[in-house]
């Protein structure tokens, strides 16, 4: 297994099975600090820099919270408009990360441009964590999701995932790559205009990922062990900010409701949603035994703790 020390976390495309399991092991060891709200001093001499060019609630704050839990320091920006990268100068990624690398020991970046964290990694002498790049990938979210399933189900092999939502979405890319390392069958449900690219489907095929498409959640929910949801009423992830007032309603084919769960779902099926949600997952589902997205949100802190500890050498 490759070392995590000093490593960039850019994509799950090249991750091996043992690496997922190693990260899960470290999550297990560090989870008590998050659960007990008891900070440790594992990274007391390290600083995280957050560079968020796109809005975020969970990813930025979970990464920052993780660093605080590990006793480290945090600086950064949550809105590029307040930096020279977002004003008249439009400072380049190269020049920006040449600055940020002096301010800390690891950079967590979200960007509306696919590939921006990879470009940052070329220029930075400190590790880069991709916190979502355009339609590209969202590796830390998907690691969180898989860890949640692993804890809730005790395994990943042999499970059936129903993945519903916009298949251009970065989480769908990262989870597709991750499926290649486990014995997972996946069913994809998406509108035609949100279809995965032919190139991505070819990649999954080459990786022997078992993925078939059906038209609606009703068709697949009965077989699903894991219901993995994203909105189809979706922001444009190639934009820095999307404040459109017009938001449509989700067609029934892409929704999961309390009634469907009662009538069709396996008794022990679990629902994950990286959030934020629209109306594809009504709030009354929260009170069912299937909901796991709040645990998933908690695990988001634990996962970032594990990644930071490994990358910065506190847990090798
Ligand atoms: N799940 C997720 O990426 O949420 P944020 O956009 O709030 O970070």
Short mmCIF file of C-alpha atoms and ligand atoms in Angstrom, two decimals:
data_model
loop_
_atom_site.label_atom_id
_atom_site.label_comp_id
_atom_site.label_asym_id
_atom_site.label_seq_id
_atom_site.Cartn_x
_atom_site.Cartn_y
_atom_site.Cartn_z
CA UNK A 1 0.00 0.00 0.00
CA UNK A 2 1.25 3.49 -0.80
CA UNK A 3 2.03 5.75 2.13
CA UNK A 4 -0.43 8.51 2.91
CA UNK A 5 2.32 10.77 4.23
CA UNK A 6 2.44 13.96 2.20
CA UNK A 7 -0.04 12.59 -0.32
CA UNK A 8 -2.53 14.66 -2.33
CA UNK A 9 -6.14 13.47 -2.16
CA UNK A 10 -7.37 14.41 -5.63
CA UNK A 11 -9.33 11.47 -7.01
CA UNK A 12 -10.46 7.99 -5.99
CA UNK A 13 -9.67 6.64 -9.46
CA UNK A 14 -6.36 5.14 -8.35
CA UNK A 15 -7.32 4.09 -4.81
CA UNK A 16 -6.85 0.45 -3.89
CA UNK A 17 -9.06 -1.58 -1.60
CA UNK A 18 -6.44 -1.75 1.18
CA UNK A 19 -6.23 2.05 1.23
CA UNK A 20 -9.96 2.41 1.90
CA UNK A 21 -9.73 -0.12 4.71
CA UNK A 22 -6.68 1.61 6.21
CA UNK A 23 -8.48 4.97 6.26
CA UNK A 24 -11.54 3.32 7.86
CA UNK A 25 -9.26 1.83 10.54
CA UNK A 26 -7.86 5.27 11.35
CA UNK A 27 -11.40 6.69 11.44
CA UNK A 28 -12.29 4.07 14.04
CA UNK A 29 -9.33 5.11 16.15
CA UNK A 30 -10.06 8.83 15.99
CA UNK A 31 -13.86 8.80 16.12
CA UNK A 32 -13.91 8.96 19.95
CA UNK A 33 -12.47 12.49 19.89
CA UNK A 34 -15.29 13.73 17.70
CA UNK A 35 -17.96 11.73 19.54
CA UNK A 36 -16.84 12.91 22.98
CA UNK A 37 -16.17 16.47 21.75
CA UNK A 38 -12.72 16.09 23.24
CA UNK A 39 -9.91 17.61 21.19
CA UNK A 40 -6.53 15.92 21.02
CA UNK A 41 -3.10 17.41 20.26
CA UNK A 42 -2.06 15.05 17.47
CA UNK A 43 -1.57 17.89 14.97
CA UNK A 44 -0.78 20.67 17.46
CA UNK A 45 2.07 21.97 15.31
CA UNK A 46 0.27 21.86 11.95
CA UNK A 47 -1.94 24.32 10.07
CA UNK A 48 -4.68 23.65 7.54
CA UNK A 49 -5.37 26.24 4.82
CA UNK A 50 -8.87 26.16 3.32
CA UNK A 51 -9.24 27.64 -0.17
CA UNK A 52 -12.92 27.52 -1.09
CA UNK A 53 -13.82 29.14 -4.42
CA UNK A 54 -17.36 27.71 -4.24
CA UNK A 55 -19.93 27.76 -1.42
CA UNK A 56 -19.90 24.92 1.10
CA UNK A 57 -21.40 24.22 4.49
CA UNK A 58 -20.33 20.66 5.28
CA UNK A 59 -17.06 20.06 3.47
CA UNK A 60 -15.25 23.19 4.58
CA UNK A 61 -16.55 23.22 8.13
CA UNK A 62 -16.10 19.47 8.63
CA UNK A 63 -12.49 19.74 7.42
CA UNK A 64 -11.86 22.74 9.67
CA UNK A 65 -13.60 21.04 12.61
CA UNK A 66 -11.47 17.94 12.02
CA UNK A 67 -8.30 20.05 12.23
CA UNK A 68 -9.50 21.67 15.45
CA UNK A 69 -10.35 18.25 16.92
CA UNK A 70 -6.76 17.20 16.18
CA UNK A 71 -5.40 20.28 17.93
CA UNK A 72 -4.19 21.94 14.73
CA UNK A 73 -4.66 25.46 13.40
CA UNK A 74 -6.83 26.71 10.53
CA UNK A 75 -6.75 29.71 8.20
CA UNK A 76 -8.18 30.32 4.76
CA UNK A 77 -11.04 31.78 2.76
CA UNK A 78 -14.62 30.70 2.16
CA UNK A 79 -15.32 33.17 -0.63
CA UNK A 80 -12.77 33.84 -3.36
CA UNK A 81 -14.45 37.21 -4.04
CA UNK A 82 -12.66 38.43 -0.93
CA UNK A 83 -9.27 37.45 -2.37
CA UNK A 84 -7.22 38.56 -5.37
CA UNK A 85 -8.31 35.36 -7.15
CA UNK A 86 -11.84 36.74 -7.27
CA UNK A 87 -11.32 40.42 -8.08
CA UNK A 88 -9.83 42.46 -10.93
CA UNK A 89 -6.58 40.46 -10.84
CA UNK A 90 -8.14 36.97 -11.12
CA UNK A 91 -4.91 35.68 -9.60
CA UNK A 92 -4.00 32.29 -11.04
CA UNK A 93 -4.11 29.00 -9.17
CA UNK A 94 -0.34 28.76 -9.50
CA UNK A 95 0.31 32.17 -7.90
CA UNK A 96 -2.36 31.63 -5.25
CA UNK A 97 -1.08 28.26 -4.04
CA UNK A 98 2.50 29.59 -4.08
CA UNK A 99 1.22 31.96 -1.39
CA UNK A 100 -1.01 29.53 0.51
CA UNK A 101 1.75 26.93 0.90
CA UNK A 102 3.63 29.40 3.13
CA UNK A 103 0.62 29.75 5.41
CA UNK A 104 0.11 26.10 6.31
CA UNK A 105 1.02 22.44 5.92
CA UNK A 106 -1.92 21.18 3.84
CA UNK A 107 -4.42 22.94 1.55
CA UNK A 108 -8.08 21.89 1.27
CA UNK A 109 -9.50 23.30 -1.97
CA UNK A 110 -12.96 23.50 -3.52
CA UNK A 111 -13.18 25.01 -6.99
CA UNK A 112 -15.81 25.42 -9.71
CA UNK A 113 -13.23 24.42 -12.32
CA UNK A 114 -12.70 20.69 -12.83
CA UNK A 115 -9.02 19.83 -12.35
CA UNK A 116 -8.17 22.96 -10.31
CA UNK A 117 -6.96 20.98 -7.24
CA UNK A 118 -4.83 18.81 -9.53
CA UNK A 119 -3.27 21.94 -10.99
CA UNK A 120 -2.72 23.29 -7.47
CA UNK A 121 -0.95 20.04 -6.58
CA UNK A 122 1.53 20.60 -9.42
CA UNK A 123 2.64 23.91 -7.93
CA UNK A 124 2.22 23.41 -4.18
CA UNK A 125 4.93 21.85 -2.03
CA UNK A 126 2.30 20.85 0.55
CA UNK A 127 -0.47 18.25 0.03
CA UNK A 128 -3.74 19.28 -1.63
CA UNK A 129 -7.11 17.83 -0.65
CA UNK A 130 -9.78 18.04 -3.35
CA UNK A 131 -12.97 19.17 -1.62
CA UNK A 132 -14.97 19.13 -4.86
CA UNK A 133 -13.89 20.40 -8.30
CA UNK A 134 -16.64 21.37 -10.72
CA UNK A 135 -18.30 18.23 -12.01
CA UNK A 136 -15.03 16.38 -11.38
CA UNK A 137 -14.74 14.48 -8.10
CA UNK A 138 -15.51 14.75 -4.40
CA UNK A 139 -13.25 12.14 -2.81
CA UNK A 140 -13.58 13.12 0.87
CA UNK A 141 -17.39 13.02 0.64
CA UNK A 142 -17.40 9.57 -0.92
CA UNK A 143 -14.87 8.23 1.57
CA UNK A 144 -17.24 9.51 4.26
CA UNK A 145 -20.18 7.79 2.56
CA UNK A 146 -18.41 4.45 2.23
CA UNK A 147 -17.18 4.60 5.82
CA UNK A 148 -20.78 5.22 6.91
CA UNK A 149 -22.00 2.17 4.99
CA UNK A 150 -19.11 0.09 6.34
CA UNK A 151 -20.03 1.01 9.90
CA UNK A 152 -23.77 0.63 9.45
CA UNK A 153 -23.69 -2.63 7.46
CA UNK A 154 -20.39 -4.10 8.66
CA UNK A 155 -19.19 -4.57 5.06
CA UNK A 156 -19.22 -3.16 1.56
CA UNK A 157 -18.93 -6.40 -0.40
CA UNK A 158 -22.17 -8.01 -1.48
CA UNK A 159 -24.25 -4.84 -1.18
CA UNK A 160 -26.62 -3.37 -3.74
CA UNK A 161 -26.49 0.43 -4.13
CA UNK A 162 -29.30 2.41 -5.72
CA UNK A 163 -27.71 5.68 -6.88
CA UNK A 164 -30.23 8.34 -7.81
CA UNK A 165 -29.57 11.88 -8.95
CA UNK A 166 -27.59 13.96 -11.38
CA UNK A 167 -25.02 11.57 -12.81
CA UNK A 168 -22.78 14.41 -13.97
CA UNK A 169 -22.26 15.11 -10.28
CA UNK A 170 -18.80 14.83 -8.73
CA UNK A 171 -19.90 12.42 -6.01
CA UNK A 172 -21.25 10.03 -8.67
CA UNK A 173 -17.82 10.02 -10.32
CA UNK A 174 -15.91 9.33 -7.11
CA UNK A 175 -18.30 6.61 -5.93
CA UNK A 176 -18.20 4.95 -9.35
CA UNK A 177 -14.42 4.65 -9.12
CA UNK A 178 -14.68 3.41 -5.50
CA UNK A 179 -17.14 0.66 -6.55
CA UNK A 180 -14.34 -0.90 -8.59
CA UNK A 181 -12.58 -2.01 -5.40
CA UNK A 182 -15.56 -3.82 -3.83
CA UNK A 183 -18.09 -6.46 -4.81
CA UNK A 184 -20.91 -3.95 -5.22
CA UNK A 185 -23.82 -3.95 -7.67
CA UNK A 186 -25.14 -0.50 -8.49
CA UNK A 187 -28.31 0.73 -10.12
CA UNK A 188 -28.26 4.24 -11.60
CA UNK A 189 -31.35 6.45 -11.90
CA UNK A 190 -31.03 9.82 -13.63
CA UNK A 191 -32.82 12.04 -16.14
CA UNK A 192 -31.50 11.91 -19.73
CA UNK A 193 -30.12 15.45 -19.50
CA UNK A 194 -28.11 14.46 -16.40
CA UNK A 195 -26.63 11.31 -17.89
CA UNK A 196 -23.03 10.29 -17.21
CA UNK A 197 -20.62 10.95 -20.05
CA UNK A 198 -19.82 8.08 -22.41
CA UNK A 199 -16.18 8.47 -21.37
CA UNK A 200 -17.04 7.92 -17.69
CA UNK A 201 -19.20 4.88 -18.50
CA UNK A 202 -16.33 3.45 -20.54
CA UNK A 203 -13.99 3.97 -17.59
CA UNK A 204 -16.38 2.14 -15.25
CA UNK A 205 -16.71 -0.69 -17.74
CA UNK A 206 -12.93 -0.97 -17.97
CA UNK A 207 -12.82 -1.12 -14.16
CA UNK A 208 -15.43 -3.95 -14.15
CA UNK A 209 -17.95 -1.86 -12.20
CA UNK A 210 -21.42 -3.45 -12.25
CA UNK A 211 -23.76 -0.55 -13.06
CA UNK A 212 -27.14 -0.73 -14.79
CA UNK A 213 -29.66 2.02 -15.43
CA UNK A 214 -33.34 1.90 -14.60
CA UNK A 215 -35.96 4.62 -15.08
CA UNK A 216 -37.24 5.22 -11.56
CA UNK A 217 -36.58 4.70 -7.87
CA UNK A 218 -39.72 2.51 -7.71
CA UNK A 219 -38.03 -0.03 -10.01
CA UNK A 220 -34.87 -0.42 -7.94
CA UNK A 221 -35.68 0.36 -4.33
CA UNK A 222 -36.79 -3.20 -3.50
CA UNK A 223 -33.29 -4.59 -4.14
CA UNK A 224 -31.32 -1.75 -2.55
CA UNK A 225 -29.25 -2.18 0.59
CA UNK A 226 -28.01 1.39 0.25
CA UNK A 227 -30.07 4.22 -1.22
CA UNK A 228 -27.55 6.85 -2.34
CA UNK A 229 -29.18 10.14 -3.20
CA UNK A 230 -28.29 13.40 -4.92
CA UNK A 231 -30.70 16.08 -6.15
CA UNK A 232 -31.76 16.36 -9.77
CA UNK A 233 -32.81 19.93 -9.03
CA UNK A 234 -29.21 20.90 -9.04
CA UNK A 235 -26.81 23.83 -9.04
CA UNK A 236 -24.42 24.33 -11.95
CA UNK A 237 -21.20 23.05 -10.40
CA UNK A 238 -19.07 24.85 -12.96
CA UNK A 239 -20.14 28.22 -11.51
CA UNK A 240 -18.53 29.95 -8.54
CA UNK A 241 -21.93 30.81 -7.17
CA UNK A 242 -25.42 29.81 -8.31
CA UNK A 243 -28.19 31.87 -6.78
CA UNK A 244 -30.94 31.14 -9.29
CA UNK A 245 -34.36 31.83 -7.84
CA UNK A 246 -36.17 29.37 -10.12
CA UNK A 247 -36.03 25.91 -8.62
CA UNK A 248 -38.18 23.20 -10.12
CA UNK A 249 -39.76 20.26 -8.39
CA UNK A 250 -38.23 16.80 -8.48
CA UNK A 251 -40.14 14.34 -10.71
CA UNK A 252 -41.46 11.32 -8.81
CA UNK A 253 -39.01 8.99 -10.60
CA UNK A 254 -36.09 10.55 -8.70
CA UNK A 255 -37.68 10.82 -5.24
CA UNK A 256 -37.67 8.54 -2.22
CA UNK A 257 -40.63 8.95 0.08
CA UNK A 258 -41.76 7.49 3.37
CA UNK A 259 -44.56 5.59 1.59
CA UNK A 260 -42.11 3.98 -0.87
CA UNK A 261 -39.87 2.93 1.98
CA UNK A 262 -42.80 1.38 3.83
CA UNK A 263 -44.18 -0.46 0.82
CA UNK A 264 -41.13 -1.36 -1.27
CA UNK A 265 -37.79 -1.04 0.53
CA UNK A 266 -35.87 -3.76 2.32
CA UNK A 267 -36.47 -3.52 6.02
CA UNK A 268 -32.80 -2.76 6.68
CA UNK A 269 -32.10 -0.49 3.69
CA UNK A 270 -30.22 2.69 4.60
CA UNK A 271 -30.37 6.10 2.96
CA UNK A 272 -27.35 8.31 2.42
CA UNK A 273 -27.48 11.86 1.08
CA UNK A 274 -24.43 14.11 0.98
CA UNK A 275 -26.75 17.15 1.34
CA UNK A 276 -27.93 19.81 0.76
CA UNK A 277 -31.22 18.29 -0.38
CA UNK A 278 -34.16 19.60 -2.32
CA UNK A 279 -37.54 17.85 -2.42
CA UNK A 280 -36.15 14.49 -3.61
CA UNK A 281 -35.91 13.40 0.03
CA UNK A 282 -38.78 14.83 2.07
CA UNK A 283 -38.01 15.79 5.66
CA UNK A 284 -40.48 13.24 7.04
CA UNK A 285 -38.07 10.47 5.95
CA UNK A 286 -35.69 11.72 8.67
CA UNK A 287 -37.78 10.00 11.33
CA UNK A 288 -37.65 6.57 9.64
CA UNK A 289 -35.21 3.81 10.58
CA UNK A 290 -33.67 4.09 7.10
CA UNK A 291 -32.15 7.57 7.45
CA UNK A 292 -28.38 7.64 7.94
CA UNK A 293 -27.49 11.06 6.51
CA UNK A 294 -27.00 12.72 9.89
CA UNK A 295 -24.60 9.96 10.92
CA UNK A 296 -22.97 10.45 7.52
CA UNK A 297 -22.57 14.15 8.36
CA UNK A 298 -20.92 13.29 11.69
CA UNK A 299 -18.65 10.81 9.93
CA UNK A 300 -17.62 13.65 7.63
CA UNK A 301 -15.64 15.13 10.52
CA UNK A 302 -14.17 11.74 11.46
CA UNK A 303 -13.09 11.02 7.88
CA UNK A 304 -11.35 14.39 7.52
CA UNK A 305 -9.61 13.77 10.86
CA UNK A 306 -8.30 10.46 9.54
CA UNK A 307 -7.13 11.95 6.25
CA UNK A 308 -5.39 14.90 7.91
CA UNK A 309 -3.73 12.63 10.49
CA UNK A 310 -2.46 10.29 7.78
CA UNK A 311 -1.36 12.96 5.31
CA UNK A 312 0.44 14.95 7.99
CA UNK A 313 2.15 11.89 9.46
CA UNK A 314 0.44 11.62 12.85
CA UNK A 315 -0.95 8.13 12.17
CA UNK A 316 1.33 6.35 9.72
N1 LIG B 1 -21.92 17.48 0.72
C1 LIG B 1 -21.31 18.64 0.43
O1 LIG B 1 -20.33 18.68 -0.33
O2 LIG B 1 -21.86 19.70 1.07
P1 LIG B 1 -21.31 21.18 1.01
O3 LIG B 1 -21.49 21.68 -0.40
O4 LIG B 1 -22.13 21.95 2.01
O5 LIG B 1 -19.85 21.16 1.38
#
